[in-house]
Short mmCIF file of C-alpha atoms in Angstrom, two decimals:
data_model
loop_
_atom_site.label_atom_id
_atom_site.label_comp_id
_atom_site.label_asym_id
_atom_site.label_seq_id
_atom_site.Cartn_x
_atom_site.Cartn_y
_atom_site.Cartn_z
CA MET D 3 124.97 75.63 123.06
CA ASN D 4 121.71 75.32 122.58
CA SER D 5 119.40 71.67 123.29
CA THR D 6 116.69 71.38 120.26
CA THR D 7 115.74 68.03 121.23
CA ALA D 8 114.07 66.65 124.09
CA PRO D 9 117.05 66.18 127.05
CA VAL D 10 119.63 63.38 127.45
CA THR D 11 119.55 61.31 130.08
CA SER D 12 122.42 59.57 132.14
CA ALA D 13 122.03 56.11 130.37
CA ASP D 14 121.99 57.84 126.40
CA PRO D 15 125.73 58.60 124.64
CA ALA D 16 126.78 61.18 123.82
CA LEU D 17 127.09 62.04 119.79
CA LEU D 18 130.28 62.66 119.88
CA ARG D 19 132.91 62.00 122.36
CA VAL D 20 136.45 63.23 122.32
CA ARG D 21 139.04 62.19 124.86
CA ASP D 22 142.96 63.32 125.03
CA LEU D 23 143.73 63.51 121.40
CA ARG D 24 146.66 64.51 120.39
CA LYS D 25 148.05 64.71 116.95
CA THR D 26 151.45 65.98 115.66
CA PHE D 27 153.01 66.37 112.71
CA VAL D 28 156.58 66.41 110.62
CA ASP D 29 158.18 69.53 109.21
CA SER D 30 161.05 69.24 108.27
CA GLY D 31 162.48 67.18 110.32
CA ALA D 32 160.65 69.39 113.56
CA PRO D 33 157.66 67.22 115.16
CA ILE D 34 154.44 69.56 115.48
CA GLU D 35 153.16 68.89 118.44
CA VAL D 36 149.14 70.15 116.68
CA LEU D 37 146.90 68.82 118.69
CA LYS D 38 147.80 68.10 122.32
CA GLY D 39 144.77 66.40 124.26
CA ALA D 40 141.77 68.16 123.26
CA CYS D 41 138.93 67.22 124.62
CA LEU D 42 134.80 67.31 123.37
CA GLU D 43 131.66 65.90 124.34
CA LEU D 44 128.97 66.92 122.01
CA GLN D 45 124.75 65.63 123.03
CA HIS D 46 122.09 65.41 120.40
CA GLY D 47 120.28 67.62 119.81
CA GLU D 48 123.59 70.71 121.10
CA HIS D 49 125.51 72.52 118.21
CA ILE D 50 128.88 73.68 118.28
CA ALA D 51 131.51 75.69 116.16
CA ILE D 52 134.23 75.72 116.21
CA THR D 53 136.83 78.61 115.87
CA GLY D 54 140.08 79.81 116.48
CA GLN D 55 143.42 81.30 113.52
CA SER D 56 144.74 79.90 111.08
CA GLY D 57 147.36 76.76 111.84
CA SER D 58 145.40 76.49 115.27
CA GLY D 59 144.87 72.46 114.42
CA LYS D 60 140.52 73.10 113.82
CA SER D 61 140.79 71.04 110.42
CA THR D 62 143.02 68.72 111.44
CA PHE D 63 140.92 68.01 114.48
CA LEU D 64 137.32 68.41 112.67
CA ASN D 65 140.35 65.41 110.12
CA LEU D 66 140.19 63.10 113.05
CA ILE D 67 136.50 62.90 114.29
CA CYS D 68 135.27 62.59 110.98
CA ALA D 69 137.45 59.35 110.85
CA LEU D 70 139.66 61.23 107.28
CA GLU D 71 143.09 61.31 109.15
CA THR D 72 144.18 58.94 112.40
CA CYS D 73 145.54 60.15 115.45
CA ASP D 74 148.53 60.09 117.60
CA SER D 75 146.69 58.80 120.64
CA GLY D 76 143.23 59.34 122.82
CA ILE D 77 139.57 58.35 122.02
CA VAL D 78 136.63 59.14 119.49
CA GLU D 79 133.46 57.60 119.95
CA TRP D 80 130.59 58.24 117.37
CA ASP D 81 127.26 58.03 119.34
CA GLY D 82 128.99 55.67 121.45
CA GLU D 83 130.32 53.58 119.30
CA PRO D 84 134.89 54.15 118.90
CA ILE D 85 135.83 54.52 115.93
CA ARG D 86 139.39 52.94 116.44
CA ASN D 87 141.12 49.85 114.36
CA ARG D 88 137.24 50.24 112.55
CA ASP D 89 137.32 49.34 108.35
CA HIS D 90 137.69 51.75 106.24
CA LYS D 91 134.36 50.34 104.52
CA ARG D 92 132.38 50.28 108.44
CA LEU D 93 133.93 54.04 108.39
CA ALA D 94 132.65 55.21 105.63
CA THR D 95 128.96 53.85 106.53
CA MET D 96 129.60 55.38 109.26
CA ARG D 97 131.18 58.02 108.37
CA GLY D 98 127.80 59.03 105.86
CA GLN D 99 125.81 58.44 108.47
CA PHE D 100 126.82 60.69 110.94
CA PHE D 101 128.94 63.57 109.78
CA GLY D 102 127.96 65.89 107.96
CA PHE D 103 130.71 68.03 106.46
CA ILE D 104 131.71 71.40 104.71
CA PHE D 105 134.43 72.09 104.11
CA GLN D 106 136.68 75.14 103.30
CA THR D 107 136.67 75.11 100.06
CA PHE D 108 133.43 73.31 99.36
CA TYR D 109 133.28 71.81 96.25
CA LEU D 110 129.46 71.89 94.79
CA ILE D 111 128.61 69.30 91.53
CA PRO D 112 127.93 71.84 88.91
CA GLU D 113 125.44 69.57 87.26
CA LEU D 114 122.87 69.08 89.61
CA ASN D 115 121.24 71.66 91.76
CA ALA D 116 120.89 72.96 95.03
CA VAL D 117 118.53 70.43 95.94
CA GLU D 118 120.53 67.31 94.50
CA ASN D 119 123.94 68.56 96.32
CA VAL D 120 122.79 68.66 99.52
CA LEU D 121 121.32 64.97 98.58
CA ILE D 122 124.56 63.76 97.78
CA ALA D 123 126.11 62.23 101.05
CA ALA D 124 122.18 59.97 100.97
CA ARG D 125 123.15 59.24 97.69
CA LEU D 126 125.99 57.27 98.08
CA LEU D 127 123.81 55.52 101.03
CA ARG D 128 121.35 54.93 98.66
CA ARG D 129 118.38 56.74 101.17
CA VAL D 130 116.85 59.61 99.36
CA ASP D 131 112.89 59.08 99.56
CA ARG D 132 110.06 61.72 100.15
CA ALA D 133 111.53 62.49 103.49
CA CYS D 134 114.89 62.54 102.59
CA ARG D 135 114.33 65.56 100.59
CA SER D 136 112.42 67.22 101.82
CA ARG D 137 114.97 67.26 105.15
CA ALA D 138 117.09 68.74 102.13
CA GLN D 139 114.96 71.68 101.15
CA HIS D 140 114.28 72.53 104.78
CA LEU D 141 118.34 72.96 104.85
CA LEU D 142 118.63 74.89 102.73
CA GLU D 143 114.71 77.38 103.17
CA VAL D 144 116.68 77.16 106.79
CA VAL D 145 120.22 78.45 105.43
CA GLY D 146 118.10 81.22 102.96
CA LEU D 147 117.93 79.79 99.72
CA LYS D 148 114.06 79.14 99.83
CA ASP D 149 113.40 80.73 95.97
CA ARG D 150 116.44 79.01 94.13
CA LEU D 151 116.64 75.21 95.87
CA LYS D 152 116.25 73.78 91.61
CA HIS D 153 118.55 76.85 90.81
CA PRO D 154 122.48 75.45 88.89
CA VAL D 155 124.77 76.48 91.64
CA GLN D 156 126.79 78.06 89.35
CA LYS D 157 124.28 80.45 90.53
CA LEU D 158 124.30 81.10 93.37
CA SER D 159 126.63 82.79 95.95
#
């Protein structure tokens, strides 16, 4: 993992802390233990990739740490704040401020261009300003779409 920001001091909370996360599903009456005590600590500025075979629990793990599903047990903290027992409205607000999530099957809005699709979360939070638009453009440039910022998403590959 590479840190792209200033070093984190011990007083700074982890950006994301997951401890002993467990999740079991029931399929045809049989329990399937998908997560068996997963742990993760991610500091500000760190980037990770979660990889594994199909069915290994990656999507379940992401859904749990984003509070899209609830865990059977364990602790998830966003920037030092536990997410357990938060109401849905507070979780949605926190999620919008804290996570960027690209689903395996992503659904871009065809009526919007590339930049406008990137700005969806900011629009929902009513935070579209010049700095936000500039960051969206920068992110598209980073992934090689500098010349396609205004292109319809159907024309992007």
